[in-house]
Tab-separated table of N, CA and C in Angstrom:
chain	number	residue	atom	x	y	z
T	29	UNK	N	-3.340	-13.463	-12.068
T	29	UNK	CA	-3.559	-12.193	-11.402
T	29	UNK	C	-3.953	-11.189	-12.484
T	30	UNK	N	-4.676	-10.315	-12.082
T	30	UNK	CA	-5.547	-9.277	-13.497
T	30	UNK	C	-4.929	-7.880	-13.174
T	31	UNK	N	-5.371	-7.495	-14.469
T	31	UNK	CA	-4.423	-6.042	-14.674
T	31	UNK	C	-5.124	-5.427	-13.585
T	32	UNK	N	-6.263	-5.310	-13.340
T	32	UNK	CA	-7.057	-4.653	-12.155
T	32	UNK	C	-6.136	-4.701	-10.624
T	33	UNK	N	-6.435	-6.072	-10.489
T	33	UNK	CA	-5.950	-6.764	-8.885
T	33	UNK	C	-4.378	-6.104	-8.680
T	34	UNK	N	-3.187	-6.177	-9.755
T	34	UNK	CA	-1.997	-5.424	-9.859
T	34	UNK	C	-2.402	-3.734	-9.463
T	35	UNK	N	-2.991	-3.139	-10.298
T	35	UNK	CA	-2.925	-2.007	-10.205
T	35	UNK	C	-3.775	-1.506	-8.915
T	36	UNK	N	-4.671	-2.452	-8.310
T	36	UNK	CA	-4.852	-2.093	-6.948
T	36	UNK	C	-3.854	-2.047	-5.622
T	37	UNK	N	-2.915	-3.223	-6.400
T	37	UNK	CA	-1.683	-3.367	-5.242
T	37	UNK	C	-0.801	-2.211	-5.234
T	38	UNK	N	-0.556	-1.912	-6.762
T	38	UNK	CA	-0.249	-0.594	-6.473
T	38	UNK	C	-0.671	0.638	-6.175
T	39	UNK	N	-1.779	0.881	-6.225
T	39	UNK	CA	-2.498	2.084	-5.569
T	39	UNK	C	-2.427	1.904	-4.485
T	40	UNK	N	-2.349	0.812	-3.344
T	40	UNK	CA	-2.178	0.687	-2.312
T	40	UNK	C	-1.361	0.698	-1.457
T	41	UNK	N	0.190	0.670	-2.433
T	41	UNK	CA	1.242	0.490	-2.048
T	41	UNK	C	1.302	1.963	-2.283
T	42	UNK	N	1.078	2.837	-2.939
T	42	UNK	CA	1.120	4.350	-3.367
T	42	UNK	C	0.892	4.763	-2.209
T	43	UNK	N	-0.258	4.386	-1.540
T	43	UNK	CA	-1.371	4.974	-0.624
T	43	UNK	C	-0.897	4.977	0.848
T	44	UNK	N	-0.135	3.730	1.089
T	44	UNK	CA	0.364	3.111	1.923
T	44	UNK	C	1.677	3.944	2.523
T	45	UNK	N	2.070	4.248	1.465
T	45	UNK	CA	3.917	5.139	1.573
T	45	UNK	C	3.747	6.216	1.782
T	46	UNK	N	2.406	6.667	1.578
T	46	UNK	CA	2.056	7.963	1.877
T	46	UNK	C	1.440	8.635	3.127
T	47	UNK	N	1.429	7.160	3.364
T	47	UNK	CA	0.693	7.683	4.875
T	47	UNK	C	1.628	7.456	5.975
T	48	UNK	N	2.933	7.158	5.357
T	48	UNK	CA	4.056	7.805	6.611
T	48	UNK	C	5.090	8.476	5.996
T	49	UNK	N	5.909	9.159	7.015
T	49	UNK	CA	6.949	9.812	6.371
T	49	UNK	C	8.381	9.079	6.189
T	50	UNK	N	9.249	9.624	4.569
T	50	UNK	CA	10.502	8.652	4.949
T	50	UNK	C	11.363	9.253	5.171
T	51	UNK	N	11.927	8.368	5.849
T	51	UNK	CA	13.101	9.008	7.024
T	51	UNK	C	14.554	9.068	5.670
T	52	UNK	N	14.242	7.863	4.518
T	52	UNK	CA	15.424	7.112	4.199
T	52	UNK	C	15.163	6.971	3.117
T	53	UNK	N	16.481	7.110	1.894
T	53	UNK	CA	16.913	6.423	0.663
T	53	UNK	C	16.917	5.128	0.608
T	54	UNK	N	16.075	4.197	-0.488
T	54	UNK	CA	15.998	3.005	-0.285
T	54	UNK	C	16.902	2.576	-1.483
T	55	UNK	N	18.258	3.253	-2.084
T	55	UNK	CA	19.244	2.719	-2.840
T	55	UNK	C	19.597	1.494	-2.320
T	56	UNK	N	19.798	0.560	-3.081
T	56	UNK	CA	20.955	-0.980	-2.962
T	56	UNK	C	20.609	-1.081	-1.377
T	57	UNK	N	19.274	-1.410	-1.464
T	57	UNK	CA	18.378	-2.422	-0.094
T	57	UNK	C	18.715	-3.783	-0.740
T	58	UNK	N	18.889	-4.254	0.756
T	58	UNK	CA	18.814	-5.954	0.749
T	58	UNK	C	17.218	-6.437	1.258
T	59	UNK	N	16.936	-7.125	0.860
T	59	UNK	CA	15.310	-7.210	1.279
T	59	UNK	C	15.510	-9.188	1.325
T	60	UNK	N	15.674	-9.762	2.403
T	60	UNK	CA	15.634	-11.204	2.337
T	60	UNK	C	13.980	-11.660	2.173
T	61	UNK	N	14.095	-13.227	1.933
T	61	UNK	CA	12.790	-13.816	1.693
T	61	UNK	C	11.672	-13.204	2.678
T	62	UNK	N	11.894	-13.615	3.914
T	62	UNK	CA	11.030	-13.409	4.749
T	62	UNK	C	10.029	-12.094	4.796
T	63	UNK	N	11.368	-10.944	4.353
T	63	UNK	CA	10.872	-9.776	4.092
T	63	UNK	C	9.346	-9.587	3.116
T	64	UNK	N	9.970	-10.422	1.700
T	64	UNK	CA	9.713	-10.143	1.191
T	64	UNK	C	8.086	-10.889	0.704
T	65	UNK	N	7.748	-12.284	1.565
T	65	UNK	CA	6.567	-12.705	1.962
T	65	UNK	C	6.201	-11.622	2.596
T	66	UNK	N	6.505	-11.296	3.483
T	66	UNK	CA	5.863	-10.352	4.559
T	66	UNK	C	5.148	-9.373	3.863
T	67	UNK	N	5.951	-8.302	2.678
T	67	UNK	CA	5.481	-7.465	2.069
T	67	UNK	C	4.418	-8.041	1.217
T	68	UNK	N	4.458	-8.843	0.888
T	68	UNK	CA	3.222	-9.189	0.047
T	68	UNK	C	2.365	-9.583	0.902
T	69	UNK	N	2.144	-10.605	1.674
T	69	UNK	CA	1.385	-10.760	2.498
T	69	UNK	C	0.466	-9.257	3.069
T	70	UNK	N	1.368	-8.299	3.863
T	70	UNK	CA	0.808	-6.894	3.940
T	70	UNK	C	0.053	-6.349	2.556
T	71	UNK	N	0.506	-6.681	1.204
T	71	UNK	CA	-0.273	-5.989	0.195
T	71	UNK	C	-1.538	-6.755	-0.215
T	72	UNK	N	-1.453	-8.032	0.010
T	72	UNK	CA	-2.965	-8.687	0.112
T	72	UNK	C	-3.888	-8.269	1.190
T	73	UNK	N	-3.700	-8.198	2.297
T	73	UNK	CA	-4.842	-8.056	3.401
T	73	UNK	C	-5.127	-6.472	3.096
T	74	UNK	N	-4.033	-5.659	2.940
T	74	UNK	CA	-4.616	-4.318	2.382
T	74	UNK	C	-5.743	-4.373	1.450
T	75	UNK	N	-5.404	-4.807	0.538
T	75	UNK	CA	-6.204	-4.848	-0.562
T	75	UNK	C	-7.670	-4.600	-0.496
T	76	UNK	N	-8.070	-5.735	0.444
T	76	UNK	CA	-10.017	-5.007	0.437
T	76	UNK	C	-10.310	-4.003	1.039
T	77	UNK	N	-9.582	-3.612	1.852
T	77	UNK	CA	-9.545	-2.208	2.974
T	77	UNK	C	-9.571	-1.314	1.665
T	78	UNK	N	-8.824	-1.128	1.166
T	78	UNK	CA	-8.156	0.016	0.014
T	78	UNK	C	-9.452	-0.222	-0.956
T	79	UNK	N	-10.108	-1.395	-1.588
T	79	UNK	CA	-11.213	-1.454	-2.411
T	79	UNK	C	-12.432	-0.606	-1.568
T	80	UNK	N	-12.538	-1.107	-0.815
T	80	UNK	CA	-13.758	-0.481	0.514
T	80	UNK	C	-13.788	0.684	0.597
T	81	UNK	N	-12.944	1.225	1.320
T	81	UNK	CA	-12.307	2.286	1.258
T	81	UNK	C	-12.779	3.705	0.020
T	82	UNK	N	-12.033	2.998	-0.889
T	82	UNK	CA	-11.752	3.881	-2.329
T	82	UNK	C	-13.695	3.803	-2.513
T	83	UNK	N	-14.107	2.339	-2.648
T	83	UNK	CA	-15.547	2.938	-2.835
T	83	UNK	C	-16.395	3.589	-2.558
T	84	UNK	N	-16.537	3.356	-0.826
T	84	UNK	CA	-17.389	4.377	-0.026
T	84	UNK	C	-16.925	5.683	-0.330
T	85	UNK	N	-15.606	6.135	-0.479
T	85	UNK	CA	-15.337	7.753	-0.891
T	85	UNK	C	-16.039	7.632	-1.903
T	86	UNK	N	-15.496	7.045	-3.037
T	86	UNK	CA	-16.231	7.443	-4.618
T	86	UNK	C	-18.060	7.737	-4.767
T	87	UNK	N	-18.785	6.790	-3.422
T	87	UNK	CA	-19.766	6.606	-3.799
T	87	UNK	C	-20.566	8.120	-2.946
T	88	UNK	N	-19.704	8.836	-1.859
T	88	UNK	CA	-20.062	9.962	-1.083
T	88	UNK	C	-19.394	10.980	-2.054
T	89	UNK	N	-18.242	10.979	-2.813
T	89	UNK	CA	-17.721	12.196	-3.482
T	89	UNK	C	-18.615	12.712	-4.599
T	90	UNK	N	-19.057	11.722	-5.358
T	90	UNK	CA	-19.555	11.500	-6.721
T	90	UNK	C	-18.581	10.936	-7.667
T	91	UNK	N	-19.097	11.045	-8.940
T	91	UNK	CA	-18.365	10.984	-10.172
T	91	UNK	C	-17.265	11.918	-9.913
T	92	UNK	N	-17.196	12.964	-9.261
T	92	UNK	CA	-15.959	13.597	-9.487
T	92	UNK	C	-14.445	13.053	-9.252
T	93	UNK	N	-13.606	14.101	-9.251
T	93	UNK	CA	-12.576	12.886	-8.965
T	93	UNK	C	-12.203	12.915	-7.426
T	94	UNK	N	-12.152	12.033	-6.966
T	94	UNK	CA	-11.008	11.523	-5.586
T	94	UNK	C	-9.768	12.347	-5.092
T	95	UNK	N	-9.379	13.272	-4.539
T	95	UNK	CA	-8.319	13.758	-4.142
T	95	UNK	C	-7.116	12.885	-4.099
T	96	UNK	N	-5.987	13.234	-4.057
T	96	UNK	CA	-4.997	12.060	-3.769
T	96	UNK	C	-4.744	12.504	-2.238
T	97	UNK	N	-4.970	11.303	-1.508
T	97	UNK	CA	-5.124	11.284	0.046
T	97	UNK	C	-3.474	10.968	0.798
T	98	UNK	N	-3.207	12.027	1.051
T	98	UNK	CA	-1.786	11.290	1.676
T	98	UNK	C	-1.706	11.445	3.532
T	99	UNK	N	-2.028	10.055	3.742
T	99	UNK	CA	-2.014	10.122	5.444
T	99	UNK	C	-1.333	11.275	6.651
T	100	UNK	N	-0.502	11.255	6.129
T	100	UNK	CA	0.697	11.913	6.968
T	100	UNK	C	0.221	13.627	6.879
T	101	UNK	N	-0.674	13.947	5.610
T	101	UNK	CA	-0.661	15.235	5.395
T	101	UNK	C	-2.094	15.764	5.836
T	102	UNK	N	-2.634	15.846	6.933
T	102	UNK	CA	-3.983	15.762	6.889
T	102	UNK	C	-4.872	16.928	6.136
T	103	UNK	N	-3.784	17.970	5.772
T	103	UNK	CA	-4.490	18.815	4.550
T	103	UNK	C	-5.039	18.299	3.654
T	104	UNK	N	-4.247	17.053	2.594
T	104	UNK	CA	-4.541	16.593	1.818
T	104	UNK	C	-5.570	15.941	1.803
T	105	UNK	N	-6.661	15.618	2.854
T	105	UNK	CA	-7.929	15.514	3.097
T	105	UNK	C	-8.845	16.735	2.828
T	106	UNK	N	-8.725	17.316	3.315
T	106	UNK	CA	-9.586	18.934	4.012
T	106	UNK	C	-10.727	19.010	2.551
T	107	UNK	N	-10.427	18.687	1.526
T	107	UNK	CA	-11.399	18.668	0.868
T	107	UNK	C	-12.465	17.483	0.267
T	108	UNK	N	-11.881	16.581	1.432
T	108	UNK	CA	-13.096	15.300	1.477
T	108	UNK	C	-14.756	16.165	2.132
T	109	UNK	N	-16.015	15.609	2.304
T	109	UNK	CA	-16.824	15.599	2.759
T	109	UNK	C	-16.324	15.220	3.952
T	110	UNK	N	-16.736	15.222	5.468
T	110	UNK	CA	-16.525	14.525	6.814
T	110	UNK	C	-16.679	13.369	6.616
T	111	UNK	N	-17.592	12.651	6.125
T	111	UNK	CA	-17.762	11.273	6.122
T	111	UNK	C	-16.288	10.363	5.248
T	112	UNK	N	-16.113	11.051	4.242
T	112	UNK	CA	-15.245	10.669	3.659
T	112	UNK	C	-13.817	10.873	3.708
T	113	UNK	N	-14.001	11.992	4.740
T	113	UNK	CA	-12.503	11.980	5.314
T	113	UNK	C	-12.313	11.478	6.816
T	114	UNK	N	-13.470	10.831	7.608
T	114	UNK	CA	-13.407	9.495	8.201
T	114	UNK	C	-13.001	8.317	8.021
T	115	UNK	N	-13.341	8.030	6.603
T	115	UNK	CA	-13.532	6.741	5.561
T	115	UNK	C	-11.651	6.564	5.457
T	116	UNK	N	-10.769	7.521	4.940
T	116	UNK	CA	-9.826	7.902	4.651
T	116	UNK	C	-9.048	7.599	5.991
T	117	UNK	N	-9.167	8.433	6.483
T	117	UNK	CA	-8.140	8.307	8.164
T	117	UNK	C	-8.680	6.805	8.572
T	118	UNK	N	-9.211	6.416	8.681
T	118	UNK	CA	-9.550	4.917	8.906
T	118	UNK	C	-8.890	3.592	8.222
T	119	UNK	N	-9.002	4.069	7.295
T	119	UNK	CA	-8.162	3.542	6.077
T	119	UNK	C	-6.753	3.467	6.600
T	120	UNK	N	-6.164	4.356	6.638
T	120	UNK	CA	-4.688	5.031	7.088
T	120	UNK	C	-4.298	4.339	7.887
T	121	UNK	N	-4.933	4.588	9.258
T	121	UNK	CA	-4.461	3.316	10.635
T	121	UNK	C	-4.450	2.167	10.128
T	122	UNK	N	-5.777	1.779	9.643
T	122	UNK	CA	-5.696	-0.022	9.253
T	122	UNK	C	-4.742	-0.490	8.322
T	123	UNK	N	-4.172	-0.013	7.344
T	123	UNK	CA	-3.069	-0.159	6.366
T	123	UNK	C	-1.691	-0.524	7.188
T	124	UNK	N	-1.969	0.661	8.205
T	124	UNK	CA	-0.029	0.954	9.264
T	124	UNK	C	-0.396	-0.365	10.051
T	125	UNK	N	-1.781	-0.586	11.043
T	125	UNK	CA	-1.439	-1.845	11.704
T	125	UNK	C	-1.154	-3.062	10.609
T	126	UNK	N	-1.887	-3.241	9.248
T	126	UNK	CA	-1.711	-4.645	8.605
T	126	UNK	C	-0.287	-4.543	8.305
T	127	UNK	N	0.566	-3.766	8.031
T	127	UNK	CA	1.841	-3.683	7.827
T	127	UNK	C	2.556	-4.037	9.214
T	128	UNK	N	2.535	-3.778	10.185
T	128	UNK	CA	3.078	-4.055	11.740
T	128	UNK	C	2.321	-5.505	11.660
T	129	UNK	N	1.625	-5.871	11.545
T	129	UNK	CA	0.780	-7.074	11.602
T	129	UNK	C	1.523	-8.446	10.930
T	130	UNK	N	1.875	-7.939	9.703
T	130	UNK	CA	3.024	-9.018	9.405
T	130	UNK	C	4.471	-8.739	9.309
T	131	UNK	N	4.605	-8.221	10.721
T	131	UNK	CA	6.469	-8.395	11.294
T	131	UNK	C	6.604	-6.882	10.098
T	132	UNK	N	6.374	-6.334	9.723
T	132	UNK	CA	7.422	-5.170	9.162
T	132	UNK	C	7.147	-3.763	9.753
T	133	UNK	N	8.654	-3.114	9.815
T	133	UNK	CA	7.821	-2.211	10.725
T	133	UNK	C	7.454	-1.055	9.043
T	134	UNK	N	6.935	0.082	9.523
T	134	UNK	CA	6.625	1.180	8.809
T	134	UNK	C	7.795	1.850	7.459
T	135	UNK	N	9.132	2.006	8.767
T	135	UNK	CA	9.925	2.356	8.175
T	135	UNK	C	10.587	1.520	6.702
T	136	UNK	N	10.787	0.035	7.288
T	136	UNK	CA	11.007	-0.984	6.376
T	136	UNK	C	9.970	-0.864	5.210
T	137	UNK	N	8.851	-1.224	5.494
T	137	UNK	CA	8.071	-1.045	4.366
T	137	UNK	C	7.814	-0.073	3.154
T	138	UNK	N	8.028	0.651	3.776
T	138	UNK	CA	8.523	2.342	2.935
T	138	UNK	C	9.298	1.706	1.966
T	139	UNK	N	10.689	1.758	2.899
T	139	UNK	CA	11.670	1.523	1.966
T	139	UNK	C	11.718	0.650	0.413
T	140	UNK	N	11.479	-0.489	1.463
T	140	UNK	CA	10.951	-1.540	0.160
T	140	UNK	C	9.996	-1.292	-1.087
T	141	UNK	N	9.042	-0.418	-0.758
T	141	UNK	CA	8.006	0.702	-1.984
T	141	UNK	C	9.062	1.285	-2.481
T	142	UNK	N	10.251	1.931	-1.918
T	142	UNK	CA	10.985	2.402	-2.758
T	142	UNK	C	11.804	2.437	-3.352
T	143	UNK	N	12.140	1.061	-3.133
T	143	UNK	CA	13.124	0.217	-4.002
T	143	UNK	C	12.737	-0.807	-5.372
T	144	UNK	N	11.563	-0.779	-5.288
T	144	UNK	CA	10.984	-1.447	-6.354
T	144	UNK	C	11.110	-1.006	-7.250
T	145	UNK	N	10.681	0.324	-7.881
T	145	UNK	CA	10.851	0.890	-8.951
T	145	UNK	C	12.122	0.626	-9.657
T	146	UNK	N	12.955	1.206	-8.687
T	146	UNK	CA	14.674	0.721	-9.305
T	146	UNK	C	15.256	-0.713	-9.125
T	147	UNK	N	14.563	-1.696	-8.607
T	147	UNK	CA	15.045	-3.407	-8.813
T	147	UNK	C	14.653	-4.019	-9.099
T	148	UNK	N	14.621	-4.325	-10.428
T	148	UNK	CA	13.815	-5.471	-11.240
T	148	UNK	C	13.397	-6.842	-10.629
T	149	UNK	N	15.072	-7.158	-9.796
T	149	UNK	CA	14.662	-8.597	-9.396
T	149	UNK	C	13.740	-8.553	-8.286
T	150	UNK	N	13.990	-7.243	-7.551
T	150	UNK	CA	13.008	-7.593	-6.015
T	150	UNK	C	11.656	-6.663	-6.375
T	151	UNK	N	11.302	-6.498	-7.910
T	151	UNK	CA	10.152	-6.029	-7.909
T	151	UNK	C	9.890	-7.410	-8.479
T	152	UNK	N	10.264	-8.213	-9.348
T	152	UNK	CA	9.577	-10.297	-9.782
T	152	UNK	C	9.769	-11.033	-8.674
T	153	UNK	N	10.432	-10.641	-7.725
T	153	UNK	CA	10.543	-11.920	-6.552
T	153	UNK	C	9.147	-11.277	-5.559
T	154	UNK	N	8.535	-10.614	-5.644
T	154	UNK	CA	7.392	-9.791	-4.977
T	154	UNK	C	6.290	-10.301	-5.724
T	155	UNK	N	6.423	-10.120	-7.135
T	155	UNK	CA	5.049	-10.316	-8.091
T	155	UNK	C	4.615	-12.053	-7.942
T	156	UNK	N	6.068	-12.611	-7.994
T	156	UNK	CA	6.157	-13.666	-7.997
T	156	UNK	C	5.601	-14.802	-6.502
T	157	UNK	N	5.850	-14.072	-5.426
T	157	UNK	CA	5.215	-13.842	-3.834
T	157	UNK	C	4.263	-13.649	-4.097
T	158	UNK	N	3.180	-12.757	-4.784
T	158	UNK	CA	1.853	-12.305	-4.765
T	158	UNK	C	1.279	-13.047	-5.710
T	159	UNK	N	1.598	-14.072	-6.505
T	159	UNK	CA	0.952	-15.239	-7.241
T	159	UNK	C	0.656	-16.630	-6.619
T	160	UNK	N	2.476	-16.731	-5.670
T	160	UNK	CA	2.022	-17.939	-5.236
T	160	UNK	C	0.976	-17.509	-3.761
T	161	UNK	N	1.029	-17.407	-3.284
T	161	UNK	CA	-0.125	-16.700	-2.093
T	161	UNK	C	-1.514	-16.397	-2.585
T	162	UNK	N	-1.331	-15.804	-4.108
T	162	UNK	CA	-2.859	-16.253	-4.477
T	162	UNK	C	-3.366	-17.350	-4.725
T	163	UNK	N	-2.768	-18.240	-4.946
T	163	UNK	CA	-2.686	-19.479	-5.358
T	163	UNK	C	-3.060	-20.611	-4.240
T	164	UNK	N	-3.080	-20.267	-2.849
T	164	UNK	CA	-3.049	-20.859	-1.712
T	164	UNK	C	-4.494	-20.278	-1.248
């Protein structure tokens, strides 16, 4: 897996948490296997959406930079072009259904983004999920 392909998962997972609101502290989560296929699974099919996505903005914005787009806030658009803040809200839905799509709901998924940072093991049992699945 390449430093690229990682750091897209996480921009996506950034992107992803942002486009709902959390209800909840994700301190000392239990996250079982299933979960935790699931979440990866959701961060692969994201993935070309979020490449797609990110390009068509970049390629309507210019060289300049990209706003940071947070779903939930639709201000945080207002200074896209229309086209590109189509591109964006489009984005947004398709991310929330691929997440409902493999069994997790919104809220769960959140959480789990926000437990990673602080759990080593269930941030390698994830990385470790997103190798073997590439691998298949």
């Amino acid at each position: 897996m390449t430093h690229n392909f990682l750091f897209g998962l996480i921009t996506t997972t950034t992107l992803v948490l942002s486009t709902f609101s959390l209800k909840a502290n994700a301190q000392n989560l239990s996250v079982n296997k299933n979960e935790i296929t699931s979440y990866a699974q959701a961060l692969l099919a994201m993935e070309p959406a979020r490449q797609q996505a990110f390009g068509e903005i970049k390629r309507i914005v210019g060289s300049g930079n990209i706003p940071k787009i947070v779903c939930h806030e639709p201000n945080s658009m207002n200074s896209l072009p229309n086209r590109a803040r189509d591109i964006a809200v489009n984005y947004c839905k398709q991310s929330q259904e691929i997440v409902e799509n493999y069994g997790l709901s919104i809220d769960r998924f959140n959480r789990i983004t926000m437990e990673i940072p602080n759990n080593r093991n269930l941030k390698q049992q994830i990385y470790e999920t997103l190798v073997q699945l590439q691998k298949k």
